[in-house]
Every structure is written in structure tokens, then in C-alpha cells.
CSV table of C-alpha atoms in Angstrom, one decimal:
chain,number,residue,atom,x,y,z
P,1,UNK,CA,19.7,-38.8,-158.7
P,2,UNK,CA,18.2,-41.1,-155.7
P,3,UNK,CA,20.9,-40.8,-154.2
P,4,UNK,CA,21.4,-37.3,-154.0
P,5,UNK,CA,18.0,-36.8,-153.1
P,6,UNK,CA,18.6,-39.4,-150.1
P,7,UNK,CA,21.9,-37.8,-149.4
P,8,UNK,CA,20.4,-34.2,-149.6
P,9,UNK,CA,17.3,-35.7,-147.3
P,10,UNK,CA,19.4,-37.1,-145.1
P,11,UNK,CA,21.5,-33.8,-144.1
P,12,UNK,CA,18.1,-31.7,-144.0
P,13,UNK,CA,16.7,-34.4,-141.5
P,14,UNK,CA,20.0,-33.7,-140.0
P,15,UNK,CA,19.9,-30.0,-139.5
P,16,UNK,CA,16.4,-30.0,-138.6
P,17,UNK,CA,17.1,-32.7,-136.0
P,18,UNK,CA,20.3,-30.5,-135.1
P,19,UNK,CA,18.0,-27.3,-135.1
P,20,UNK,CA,15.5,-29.2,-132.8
P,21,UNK,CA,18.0,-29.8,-130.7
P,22,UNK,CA,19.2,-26.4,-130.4
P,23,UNK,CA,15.3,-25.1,-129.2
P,24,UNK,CA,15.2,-27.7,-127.2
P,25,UNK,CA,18.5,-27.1,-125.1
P,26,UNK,CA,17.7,-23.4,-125.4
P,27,UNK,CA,14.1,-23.9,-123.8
P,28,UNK,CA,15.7,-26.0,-121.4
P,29,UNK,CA,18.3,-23.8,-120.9
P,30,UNK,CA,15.4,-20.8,-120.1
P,31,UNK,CA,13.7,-23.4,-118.2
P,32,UNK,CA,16.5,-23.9,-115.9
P,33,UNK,CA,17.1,-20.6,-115.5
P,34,UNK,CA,13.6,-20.1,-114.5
P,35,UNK,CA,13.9,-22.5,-111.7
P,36,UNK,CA,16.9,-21.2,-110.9
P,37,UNK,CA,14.8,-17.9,-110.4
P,38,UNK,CA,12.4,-19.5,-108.6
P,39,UNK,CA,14.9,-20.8,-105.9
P,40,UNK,CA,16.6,-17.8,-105.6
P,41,UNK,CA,13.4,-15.9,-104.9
P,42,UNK,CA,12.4,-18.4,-102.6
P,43,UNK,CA,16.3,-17.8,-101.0
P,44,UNK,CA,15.3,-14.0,-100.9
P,45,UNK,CA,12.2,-14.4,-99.7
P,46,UNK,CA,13.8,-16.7,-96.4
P,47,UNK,CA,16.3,-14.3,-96.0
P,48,UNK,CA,14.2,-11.3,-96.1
P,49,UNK,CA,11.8,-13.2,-93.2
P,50,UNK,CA,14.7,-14.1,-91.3
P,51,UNK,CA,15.8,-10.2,-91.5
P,52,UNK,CA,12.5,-8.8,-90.8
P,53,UNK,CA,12.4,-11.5,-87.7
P,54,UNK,CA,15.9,-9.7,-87.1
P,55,UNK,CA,14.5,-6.3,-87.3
P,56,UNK,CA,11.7,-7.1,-85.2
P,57,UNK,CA,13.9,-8.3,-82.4
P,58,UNK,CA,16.2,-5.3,-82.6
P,59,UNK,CA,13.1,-3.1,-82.8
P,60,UNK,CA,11.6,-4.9,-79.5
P,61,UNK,CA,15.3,-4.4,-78.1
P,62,UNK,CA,15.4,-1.1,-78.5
P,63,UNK,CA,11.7,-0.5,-77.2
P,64,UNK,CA,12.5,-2.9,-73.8
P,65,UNK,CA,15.5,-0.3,-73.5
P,66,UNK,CA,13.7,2.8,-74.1
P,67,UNK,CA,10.8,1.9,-71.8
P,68,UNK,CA,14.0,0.9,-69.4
P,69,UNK,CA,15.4,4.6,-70.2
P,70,UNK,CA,12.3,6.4,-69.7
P,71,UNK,CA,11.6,4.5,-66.1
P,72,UNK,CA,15.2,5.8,-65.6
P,73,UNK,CA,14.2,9.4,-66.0
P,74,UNK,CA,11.1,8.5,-64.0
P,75,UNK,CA,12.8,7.2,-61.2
P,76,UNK,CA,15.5,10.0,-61.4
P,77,UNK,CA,12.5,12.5,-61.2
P,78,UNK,CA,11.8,10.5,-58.4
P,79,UNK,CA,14.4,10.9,-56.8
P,80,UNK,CA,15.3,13.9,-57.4
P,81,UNK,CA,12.1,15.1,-56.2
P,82,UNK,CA,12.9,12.9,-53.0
P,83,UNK,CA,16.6,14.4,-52.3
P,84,UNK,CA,14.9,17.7,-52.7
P,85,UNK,CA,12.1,16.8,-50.0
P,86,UNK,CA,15.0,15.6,-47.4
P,87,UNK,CA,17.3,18.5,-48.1
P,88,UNK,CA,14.9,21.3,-47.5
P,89,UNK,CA,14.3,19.3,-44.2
P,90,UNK,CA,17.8,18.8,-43.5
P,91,UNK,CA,17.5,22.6,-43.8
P,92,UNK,CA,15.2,23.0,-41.3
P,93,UNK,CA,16.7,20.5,-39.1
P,94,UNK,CA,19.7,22.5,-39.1
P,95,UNK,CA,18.2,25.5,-38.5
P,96,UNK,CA,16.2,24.3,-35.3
P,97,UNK,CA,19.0,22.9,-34.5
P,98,UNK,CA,21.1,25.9,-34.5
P,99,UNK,CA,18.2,27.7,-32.8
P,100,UNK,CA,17.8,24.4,-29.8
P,101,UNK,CA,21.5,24.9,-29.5
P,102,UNK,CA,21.2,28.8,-28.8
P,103,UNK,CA,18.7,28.2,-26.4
P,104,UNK,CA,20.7,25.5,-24.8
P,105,UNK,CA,23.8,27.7,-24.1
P,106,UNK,CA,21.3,30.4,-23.0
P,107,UNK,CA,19.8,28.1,-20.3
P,108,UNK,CA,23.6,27.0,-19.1
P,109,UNK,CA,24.0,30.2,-19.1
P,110,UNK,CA,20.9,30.9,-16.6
P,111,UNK,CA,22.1,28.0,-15.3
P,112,UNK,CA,25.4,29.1,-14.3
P,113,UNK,CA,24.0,32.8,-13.6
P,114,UNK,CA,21.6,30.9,-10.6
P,115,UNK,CA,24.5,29.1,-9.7
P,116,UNK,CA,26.8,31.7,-8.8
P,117,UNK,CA,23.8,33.9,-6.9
P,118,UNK,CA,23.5,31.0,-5.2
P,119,UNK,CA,26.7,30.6,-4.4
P,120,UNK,CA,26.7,34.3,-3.3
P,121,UNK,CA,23.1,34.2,-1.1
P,122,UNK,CA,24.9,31.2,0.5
P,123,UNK,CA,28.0,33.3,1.4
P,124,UNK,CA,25.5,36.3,2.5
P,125,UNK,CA,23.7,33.3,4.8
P,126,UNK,CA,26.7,32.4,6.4
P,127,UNK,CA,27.4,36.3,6.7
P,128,UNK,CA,24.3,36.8,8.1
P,129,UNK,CA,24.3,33.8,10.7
P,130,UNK,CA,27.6,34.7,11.8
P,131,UNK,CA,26.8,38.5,12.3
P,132,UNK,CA,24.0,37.3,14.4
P,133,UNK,CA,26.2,35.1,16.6
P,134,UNK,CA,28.4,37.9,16.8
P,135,UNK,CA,25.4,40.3,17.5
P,136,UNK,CA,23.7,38.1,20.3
P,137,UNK,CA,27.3,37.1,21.7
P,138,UNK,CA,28.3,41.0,22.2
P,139,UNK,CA,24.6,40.9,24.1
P,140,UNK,CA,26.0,38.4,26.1
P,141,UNK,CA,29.1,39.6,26.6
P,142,UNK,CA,28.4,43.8,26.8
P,143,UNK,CA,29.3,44.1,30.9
P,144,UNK,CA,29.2,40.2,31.2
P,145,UNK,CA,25.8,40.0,31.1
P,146,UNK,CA,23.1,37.9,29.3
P,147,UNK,CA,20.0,38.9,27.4
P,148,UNK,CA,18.1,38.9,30.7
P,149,UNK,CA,20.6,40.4,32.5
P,150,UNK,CA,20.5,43.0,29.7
P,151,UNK,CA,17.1,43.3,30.3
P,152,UNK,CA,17.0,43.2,33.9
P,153,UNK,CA,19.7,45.9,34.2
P,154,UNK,CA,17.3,48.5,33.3
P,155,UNK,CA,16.7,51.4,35.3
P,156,UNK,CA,12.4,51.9,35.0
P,157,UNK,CA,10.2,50.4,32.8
P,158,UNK,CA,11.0,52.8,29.6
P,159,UNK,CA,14.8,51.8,29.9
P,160,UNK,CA,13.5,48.1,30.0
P,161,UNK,CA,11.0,48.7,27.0
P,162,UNK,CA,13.3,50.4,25.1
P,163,UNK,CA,16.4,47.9,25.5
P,164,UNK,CA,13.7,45.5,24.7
P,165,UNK,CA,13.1,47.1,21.3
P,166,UNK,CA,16.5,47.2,20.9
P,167,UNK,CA,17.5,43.6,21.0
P,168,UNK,CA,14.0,42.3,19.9
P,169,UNK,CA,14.6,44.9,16.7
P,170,UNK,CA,18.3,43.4,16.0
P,171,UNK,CA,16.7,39.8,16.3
P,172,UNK,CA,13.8,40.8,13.9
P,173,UNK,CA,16.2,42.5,11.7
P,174,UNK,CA,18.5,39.6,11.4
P,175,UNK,CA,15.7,37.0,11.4
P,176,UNK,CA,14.4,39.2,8.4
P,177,UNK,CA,17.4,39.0,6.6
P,178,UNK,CA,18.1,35.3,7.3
P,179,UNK,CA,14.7,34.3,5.9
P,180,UNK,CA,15.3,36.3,2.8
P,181,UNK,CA,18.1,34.5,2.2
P,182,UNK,CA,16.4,31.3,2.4
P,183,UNK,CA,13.5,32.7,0.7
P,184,UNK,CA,15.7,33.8,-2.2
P,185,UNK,CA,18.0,30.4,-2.0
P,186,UNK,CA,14.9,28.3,-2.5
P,187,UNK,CA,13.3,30.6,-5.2
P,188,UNK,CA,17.0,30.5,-7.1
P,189,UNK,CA,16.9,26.5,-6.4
P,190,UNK,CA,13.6,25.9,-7.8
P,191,UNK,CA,14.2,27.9,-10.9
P,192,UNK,CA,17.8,26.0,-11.0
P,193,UNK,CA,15.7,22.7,-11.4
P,194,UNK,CA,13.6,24.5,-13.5
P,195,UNK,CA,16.4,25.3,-15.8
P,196,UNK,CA,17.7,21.9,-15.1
P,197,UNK,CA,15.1,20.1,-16.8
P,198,UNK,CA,14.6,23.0,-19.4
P,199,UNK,CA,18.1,21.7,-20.4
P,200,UNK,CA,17.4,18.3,-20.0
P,201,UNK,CA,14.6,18.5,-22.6
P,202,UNK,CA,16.5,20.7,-24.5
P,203,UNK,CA,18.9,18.1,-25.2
P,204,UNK,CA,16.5,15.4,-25.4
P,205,UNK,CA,15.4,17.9,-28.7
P,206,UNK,CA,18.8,18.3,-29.8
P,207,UNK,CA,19.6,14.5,-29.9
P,208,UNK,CA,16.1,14.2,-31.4
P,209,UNK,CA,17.3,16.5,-34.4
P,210,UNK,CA,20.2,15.1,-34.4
P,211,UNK,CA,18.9,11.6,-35.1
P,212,UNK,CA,16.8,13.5,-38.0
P,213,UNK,CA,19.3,15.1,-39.4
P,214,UNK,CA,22.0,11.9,-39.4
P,215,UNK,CA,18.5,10.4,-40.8
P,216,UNK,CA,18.0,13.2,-43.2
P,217,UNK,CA,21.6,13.1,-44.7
P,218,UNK,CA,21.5,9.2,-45.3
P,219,UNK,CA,18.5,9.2,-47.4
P,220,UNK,CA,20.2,12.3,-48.9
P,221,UNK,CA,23.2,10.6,-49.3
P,222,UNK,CA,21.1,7.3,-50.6
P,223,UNK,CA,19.1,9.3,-53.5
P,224,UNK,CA,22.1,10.9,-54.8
P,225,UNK,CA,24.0,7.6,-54.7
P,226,UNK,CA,21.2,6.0,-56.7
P,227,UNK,CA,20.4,8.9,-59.2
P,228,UNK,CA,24.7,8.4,-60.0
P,229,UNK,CA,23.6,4.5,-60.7
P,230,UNK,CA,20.5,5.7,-62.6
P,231,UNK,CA,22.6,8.3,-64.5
P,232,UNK,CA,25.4,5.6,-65.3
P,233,UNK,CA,22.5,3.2,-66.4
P,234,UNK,CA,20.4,5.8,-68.5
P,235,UNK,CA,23.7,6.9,-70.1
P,236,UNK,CA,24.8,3.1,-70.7
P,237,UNK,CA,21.1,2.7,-71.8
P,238,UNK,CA,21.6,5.1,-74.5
P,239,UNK,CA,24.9,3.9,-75.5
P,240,UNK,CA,23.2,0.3,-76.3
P,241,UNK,CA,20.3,2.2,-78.0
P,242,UNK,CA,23.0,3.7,-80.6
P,243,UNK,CA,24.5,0.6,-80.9
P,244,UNK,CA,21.6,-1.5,-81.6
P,245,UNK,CA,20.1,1.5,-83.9
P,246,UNK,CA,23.3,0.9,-85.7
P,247,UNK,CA,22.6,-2.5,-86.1
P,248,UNK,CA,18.7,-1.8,-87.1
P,249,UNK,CA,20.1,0.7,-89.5
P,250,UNK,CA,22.6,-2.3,-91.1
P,251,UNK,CA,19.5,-5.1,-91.2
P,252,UNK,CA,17.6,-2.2,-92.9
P,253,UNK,CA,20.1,-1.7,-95.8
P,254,UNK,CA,20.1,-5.5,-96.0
P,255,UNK,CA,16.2,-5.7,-96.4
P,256,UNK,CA,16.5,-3.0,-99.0
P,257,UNK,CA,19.8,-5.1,-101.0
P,258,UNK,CA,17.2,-8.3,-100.4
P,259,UNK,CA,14.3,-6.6,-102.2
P,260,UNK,CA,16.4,-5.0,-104.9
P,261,UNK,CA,17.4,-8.2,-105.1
P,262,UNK,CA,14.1,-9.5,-105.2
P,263,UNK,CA,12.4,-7.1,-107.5
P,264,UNK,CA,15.2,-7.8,-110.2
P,265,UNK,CA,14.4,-12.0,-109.7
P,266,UNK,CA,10.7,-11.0,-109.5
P,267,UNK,CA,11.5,-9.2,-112.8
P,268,UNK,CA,13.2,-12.3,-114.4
P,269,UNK,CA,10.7,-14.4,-113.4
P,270,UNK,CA,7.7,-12.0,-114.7
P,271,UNK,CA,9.3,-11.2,-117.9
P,272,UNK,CA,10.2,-15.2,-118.1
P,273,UNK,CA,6.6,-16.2,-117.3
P,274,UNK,CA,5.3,-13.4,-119.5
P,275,UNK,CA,7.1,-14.4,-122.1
P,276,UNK,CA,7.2,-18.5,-122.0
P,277,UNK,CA,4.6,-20.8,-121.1
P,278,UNK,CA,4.4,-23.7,-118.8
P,279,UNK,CA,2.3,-26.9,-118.6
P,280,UNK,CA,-0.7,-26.1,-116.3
P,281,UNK,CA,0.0,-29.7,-114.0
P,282,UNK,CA,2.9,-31.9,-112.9
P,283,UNK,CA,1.0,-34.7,-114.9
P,284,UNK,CA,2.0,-34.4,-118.9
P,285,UNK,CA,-0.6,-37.5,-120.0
P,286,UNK,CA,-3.7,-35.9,-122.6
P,287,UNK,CA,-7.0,-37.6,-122.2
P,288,UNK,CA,-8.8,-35.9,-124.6
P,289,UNK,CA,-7.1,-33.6,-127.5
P,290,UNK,CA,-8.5,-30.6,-129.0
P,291,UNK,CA,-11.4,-30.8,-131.9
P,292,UNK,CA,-13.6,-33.6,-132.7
P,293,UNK,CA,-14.9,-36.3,-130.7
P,294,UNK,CA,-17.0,-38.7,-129.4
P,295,UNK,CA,-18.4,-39.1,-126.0
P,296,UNK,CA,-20.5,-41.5,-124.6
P,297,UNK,CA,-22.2,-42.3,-128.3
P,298,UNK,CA,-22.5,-38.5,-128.8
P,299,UNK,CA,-20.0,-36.2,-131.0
P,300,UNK,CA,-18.8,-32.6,-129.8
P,301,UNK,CA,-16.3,-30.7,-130.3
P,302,UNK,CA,-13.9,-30.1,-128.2
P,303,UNK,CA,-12.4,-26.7,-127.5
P,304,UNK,CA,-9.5,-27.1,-125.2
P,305,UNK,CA,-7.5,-30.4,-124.1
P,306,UNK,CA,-8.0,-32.8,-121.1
P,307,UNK,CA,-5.3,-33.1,-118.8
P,308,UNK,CA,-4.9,-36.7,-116.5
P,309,UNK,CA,-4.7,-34.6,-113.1
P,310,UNK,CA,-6.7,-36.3,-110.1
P,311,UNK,CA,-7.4,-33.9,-107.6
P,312,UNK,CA,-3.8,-32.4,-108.1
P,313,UNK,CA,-2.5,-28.8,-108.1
P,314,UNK,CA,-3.1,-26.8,-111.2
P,315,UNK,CA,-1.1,-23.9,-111.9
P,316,UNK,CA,-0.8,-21.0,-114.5
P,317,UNK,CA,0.7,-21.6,-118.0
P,318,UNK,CA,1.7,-17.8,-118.0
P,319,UNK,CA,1.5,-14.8,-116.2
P,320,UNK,CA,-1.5,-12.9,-115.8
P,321,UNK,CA,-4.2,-11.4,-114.0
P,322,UNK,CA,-7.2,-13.7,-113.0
P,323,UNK,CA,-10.8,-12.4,-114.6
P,324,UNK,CA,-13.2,-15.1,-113.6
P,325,UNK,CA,-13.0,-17.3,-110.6
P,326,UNK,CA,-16.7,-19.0,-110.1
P,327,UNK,CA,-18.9,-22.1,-110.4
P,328,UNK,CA,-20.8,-22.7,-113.7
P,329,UNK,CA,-22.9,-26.0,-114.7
P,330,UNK,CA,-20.6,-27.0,-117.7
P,331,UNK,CA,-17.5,-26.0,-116.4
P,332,UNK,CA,-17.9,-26.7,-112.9
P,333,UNK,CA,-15.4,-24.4,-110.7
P,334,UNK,CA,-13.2,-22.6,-113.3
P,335,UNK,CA,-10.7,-20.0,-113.5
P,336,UNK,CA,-9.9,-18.0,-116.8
P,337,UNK,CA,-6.9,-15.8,-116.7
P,338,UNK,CA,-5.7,-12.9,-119.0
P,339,UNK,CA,-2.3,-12.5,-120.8
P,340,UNK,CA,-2.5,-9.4,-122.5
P,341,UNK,CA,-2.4,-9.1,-126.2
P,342,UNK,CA,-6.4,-10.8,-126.1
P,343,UNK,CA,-4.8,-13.9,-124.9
P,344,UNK,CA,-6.6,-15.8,-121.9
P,345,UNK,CA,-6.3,-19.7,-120.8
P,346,UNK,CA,-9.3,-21.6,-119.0
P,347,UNK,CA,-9.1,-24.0,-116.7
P,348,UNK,CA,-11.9,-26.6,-115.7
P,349,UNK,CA,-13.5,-29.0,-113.6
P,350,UNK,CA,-11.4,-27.5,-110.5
P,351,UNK,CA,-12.6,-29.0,-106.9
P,352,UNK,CA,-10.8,-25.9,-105.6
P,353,UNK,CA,-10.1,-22.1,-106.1
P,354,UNK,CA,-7.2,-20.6,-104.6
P,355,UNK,CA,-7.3,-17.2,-106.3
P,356,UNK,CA,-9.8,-14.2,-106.7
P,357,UNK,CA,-10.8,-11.6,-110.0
P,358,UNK,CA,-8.4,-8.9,-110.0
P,359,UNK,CA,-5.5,-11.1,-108.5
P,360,UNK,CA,-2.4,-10.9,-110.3
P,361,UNK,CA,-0.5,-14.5,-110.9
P,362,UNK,CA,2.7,-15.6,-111.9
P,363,UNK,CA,3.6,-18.5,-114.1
P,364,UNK,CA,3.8,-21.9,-112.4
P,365,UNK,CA,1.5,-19.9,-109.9
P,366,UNK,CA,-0.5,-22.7,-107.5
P,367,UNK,CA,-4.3,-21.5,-108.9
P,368,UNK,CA,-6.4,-24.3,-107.6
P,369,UNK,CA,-6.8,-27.9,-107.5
P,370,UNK,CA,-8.4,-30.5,-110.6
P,371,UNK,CA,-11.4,-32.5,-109.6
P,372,UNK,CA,-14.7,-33.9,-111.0
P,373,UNK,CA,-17.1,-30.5,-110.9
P,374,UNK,CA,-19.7,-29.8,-113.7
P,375,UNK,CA,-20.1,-31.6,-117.1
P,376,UNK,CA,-17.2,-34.0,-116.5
P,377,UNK,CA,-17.0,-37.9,-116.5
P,378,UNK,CA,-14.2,-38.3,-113.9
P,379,UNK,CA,-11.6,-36.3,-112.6
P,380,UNK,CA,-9.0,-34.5,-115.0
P,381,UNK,CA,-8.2,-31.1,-115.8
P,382,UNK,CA,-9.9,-29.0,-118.9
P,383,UNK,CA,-7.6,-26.4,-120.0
P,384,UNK,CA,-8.3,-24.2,-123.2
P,385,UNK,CA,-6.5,-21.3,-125.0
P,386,UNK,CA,-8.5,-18.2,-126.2
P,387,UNK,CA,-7.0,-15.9,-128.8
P,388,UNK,CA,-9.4,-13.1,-129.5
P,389,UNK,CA,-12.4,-14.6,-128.1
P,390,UNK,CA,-11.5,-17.9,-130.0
P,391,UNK,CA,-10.4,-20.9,-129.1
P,392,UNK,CA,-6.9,-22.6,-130.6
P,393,UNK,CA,-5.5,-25.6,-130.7
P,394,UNK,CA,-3.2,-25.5,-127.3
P,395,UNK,CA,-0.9,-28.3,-129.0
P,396,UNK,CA,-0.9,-26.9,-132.7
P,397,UNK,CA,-0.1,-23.2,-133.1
P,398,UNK,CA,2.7,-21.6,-134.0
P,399,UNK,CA,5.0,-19.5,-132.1
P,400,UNK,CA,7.2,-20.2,-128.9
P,401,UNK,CA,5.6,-23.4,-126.5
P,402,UNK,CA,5.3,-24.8,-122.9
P,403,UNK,CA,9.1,-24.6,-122.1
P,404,UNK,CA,10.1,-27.7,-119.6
P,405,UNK,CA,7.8,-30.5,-120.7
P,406,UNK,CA,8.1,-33.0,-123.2
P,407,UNK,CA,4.6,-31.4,-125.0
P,408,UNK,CA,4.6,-28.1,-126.3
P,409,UNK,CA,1.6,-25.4,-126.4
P,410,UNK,CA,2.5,-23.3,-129.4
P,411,UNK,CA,0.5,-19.7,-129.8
P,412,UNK,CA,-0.1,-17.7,-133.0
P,413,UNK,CA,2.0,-14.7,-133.5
């Protein structure tokens, strides 16, 4: 019968052993998978930084090269604005031109017109002269004798007066004519050198305009050159734009994969830390348990558990939302967070907040840091469990526990 009862002892130790086992792989298993959570969102989270940083740069890309694109169009209004200016003086420069080389040909032309009456009044001088000669030398010669002879030969003094008249008249008459001719030659050879540097001038303007307009066309010629350039550039310009909008576009849809991504790890790690619990320190030693006890010669009871965390990083045992975040002269600085379902954990004697009241948390959350504050008789960590207002036994109730550690925080169902 003793034996049986050993042997039937012995397999239930077994199984239980066996069964331990089993929720102890399993809530390392979970564990595991938690951290594995954890690192991937912290993967996520680099490469979502590293996108953004991405994005950014393409974004300040695309801005250099649309501030580059809209100097372009500037410039090209510039520009065009310019090759307008020099055309409509080209224009003009043509058209004086045309009107300086009208008056130029007219002036050659008055030119020419001079020189051929003064050709002709030179011919008529000659004519003139030689009539003279001719005139004075048939004087001389009528009956062989001279002008005084001539005049001598008269018969009384009317015959001398009037062959007088006669030859003084034919002198007059051809003196006249001869100083007309001069007269006439020297107007026509003043107005020649009038017309002479008329022209001159004239094509001192012309060669003026002409500089202008050779002017005129290269600045012409220079704008439209650089408007093609700016055109070719602004069209280039837009090409890149495109490309690199292209590429924004692809970083974009990455972000968005990243954060579904992220939301769904988020998720696991939210419905992991809402659903497991997690030792509140990296340090597993317990100073002071839960209930009765004595301290320095007094008794109390104590309502949570004291954790051996010196000035270290506490974090929370589940997910939450923070309530209280303040100073009090028992606790010291403390933080009390709630789960849902009237569940909330306290921690105590903090040297350090590092959240605010309404701030959401997730488990294994940095909340603050353990220290010496209020009622406390060296540094450590108070940590308590509330379950409807009261306080439990972190260490003794039922349900699932702290998953990861080698102590377990069990709740009531």
C-alpha cells in the first residue's frame, strides 16, 4: 500500500514538475517573443528615422530644385523682357538707319547734282572768257586797229561817245557774265562742302547705328542663347523633380509598410504587456515581503513588497495609463498606474519621475528611477498591487505571473 502511494506520489510530483515545466518554457517562450517584439520595434523605429531622414533629404532636394526652377523662370522673364527691350531698338535702329541711308543717297545725289552744274558753270566760264578774247580781239583786229584806235577813229565827239558805249557796254556785259559765273561757282562750291560734310556726318551716323545695331543683335543674339540654356535647364530641372518625386513617392510607401509594420509589433507588444506582467527592476532580490513585520522595534504591516534597486531604473509591470505622478511624505516620489479591470500597481521611494498623469505606458516602460525619498530607511524600490482599492499579495495570487524572472507576481482572476 506504501508503495503505491510512493509510486503514485512519485508520478504526480512528476507531472506537476513536468506541468511546471511546460508554463515555464511557455512563459519563456512569450517572454522571448516579447523581446523579440521589442527589437523589432526598435528595428522599425531606426528604419523609419532613417526613412524620414531620407524623405527629408529628398524633400530639401526637391525644394533646392524648385527654388532653382522658379529662378529659371525668373531669369527667363528676365530675359525675355531684355531681348524684347533690344529688339524693339534694333527696330528702331534699323529704321533710322534706313531713313540715315535715304538721306545719305539724297545728299550724293545733291552732291553729284552740284557737281555736274559745276562742271557746266565751268564750261560756261571758259565759254564766256573765250567769247571775250574773241570779242576784244575782233576790236583789235576790225580795220587793224586797237581799242584806241577804235576810239580815236571817230568822226565827232557823239561817234566817239557812242563807240565808247559800245565797247565799254560789251566789256560790262561780259565782265557781268564772267562774275556770275564765279559768283555761282563759289555759291555751288560752298554748298558742295556743305553737302560734303552733311555726308561726312551722315556717315559718321550711319556707322554709329551700325555699331548699335551689330551691338543690338549680339545682346539679342546672347539673351536668346541663354533663355535656350535656361529652357534646357528648367526642362532638365523638372525632369529630376519627377524623378526624385518618384523616389519621395517610393520612401513614402516604405514609411507607411514601416508603420503598418509598426502598429502590428506595437499591437503585439500592447496586447503582450496587457496581458502579461513583468518585474518592475532588473534587480530580482526582495527586501521586505508583503504583510507582517517589524521595523526598527515597531510592527506594521506591510502592503506591497520591497525591491533591492539602488538608484536604478524602474519600469512598468504592465501596460497602462499613469494616474498619479507626485511627492507625498510616506511615499516620497511615487507613481501609481492603472490596468483596467480596477487593477493599479504603485511604485515608491522614486528619486525620479520620468512620466506625467494621463501618459499612456507600455510594459517594461522606463517610469522613473528607485531612491531613498519619504518614509524609507535606504534606497530600494516599494512596489504594491491594488485590486479594487485593495491591496494583494504581489507574490501570492492566483492567475498568470511576472513572465521572464525567476519570481512570479500572480493576480486574482
Amino acid at each position: 500500500m506504501k508503495k503505491t502511494v510512493i509510486k503514485t506520489l512519485i508520478v504526480v510530483f512528476a507531472l506537476v514538475a513536468m506541468i511546471s515545466c511546460f508554463l515555464l518554457a511557455g512563459n519563456s517562450a512569450g517572454y522571448d517573443d516579447y523581446n523579440e517584439s521589442i527589437k523589432k520595434r526598435d528595428e522599425l523605429i531606426a528604419q523609419n528615422e532613417k526613412l524620414e531622414g531620407e524623405l527629408d533629404r529628398i524633400n530639401k532636394e526637391i525644394g533646392d530644385m524648385h527654388s532653382e526652377l522658379i529662378g529659371n523662370i525668373q531669369a527667363s522673364g528676365d530675359l525675355t523682357l531684355k531681348e524684347q527691350s533690344y529688339t524693339a531698338l534694333l527696330n528702331a535702329c534699323l529704321q533710322q538707319l534706313s531713313s540715315e541711308r535715304e538721306l545719305l543717297a539724297v545728299t550724293e545725289e545733291l552732291i553729284s547734282s552740284i557737281d555736274t552744274e559745276i562742271i557746266t558753270l565751268e564750261d560756261r566760264k571758259v565759254y564766256l572768257e573765250d567769247s571775250l578774247v574773241k570779242t576784244v580781239r575782233n576790236l583789235q583786229e576790225n580795220d587793224g586797229l586797237g581799242y584806241i584806235e577804235f576810239l580815236l577813229g571817230s568822226t565827232d565827239i557823239i561817234d566817239f561817245l557812242n563807240r565808247y558805249e559800245y565797247v565799254t557796254s560789251i566789256l560790262d556785259y561780259h565782265d557781268t557774265l564772267l562774275r556770275d559765273v564765279e559768283k555761282t561757282n563759289a555759291e555751288l562750291t560752298a554748298k558742295k562742302a556743305e553737302c560734303l560734310e552733311l555726308k561726312s556726318k551722315q556717315e559718321e551716323t550711319l556707322a554709329l547705328l551700325e555699331s548699335r545695331r551689330i551691338k543690338y543683335d549680339e545682346i539679342i543674339s546672347e539673351c536668346m542663347n541663354e533663355l535656350s540654356a535656361l529652357s534646357s535647364d528648367s526642362l532638365l530641372l523638372e525632369e529630376l523633380i519627377k524623378l526624385k518625386e518618384n523616389d519621395m513617392t517610393q520612401v513614402e510607401n516604405e514609411i507607411k509598410d514601416v508603420l503598418a509594420s509598426l502598429d502590428n509589433v506595437n499591437q503585439d507588444i500592447n496586447d503582450f504587456g496587457y496581458n502579461n506582467w513583468f518585474w518592475p527592476g532588473d534587480d530580482k532580490y526582495i527586501t521586505s515581503y508583503y504583510g507582517g513585520r517589524e521595523v526598527e522595534g515597531s510592527k506594521n504591516y506591510h502592503k506591497g513588497i520591497d525591491i533591492n534597486l539602488r538608484y536604478e531604473n524602474v519600469y512598468a509591470a504592465r501596460a497602462g495609463t499613469v494616474i498619479t505622478a507626485k511627492y507625498s511624505n510616506s511615499y516620497g516620489y511615487y507613481i501609481v498606474i492603472d490596468h483596467g479591470n480596477n487593477i493599479q500597481t504603485l511604485y515608491a521611494h522614486l528619486s525620479k519621475l520620468d512620466v506625467k498623469v494621463g501618459q499612456k505606458v507600455s510594459a517594461r516602460e522606463l517610469i522613473g528611477v528607485s531612491g531613498n525619498t519619504g518614509w524609507s530607511t535606504g534606497p530600494h524600490l516599494h512596489f504594491e498591487i491594488r485590486v479594487n482599492g485593495s491591496n494583494v499579495n504581489p507574490l501570492k495570487a492566483k492567475s498568470v505571473g511576472i513572465t521572464g524572472m525567476s519570481s512570479y507576481l500572480n493576480l486574482p482572476d
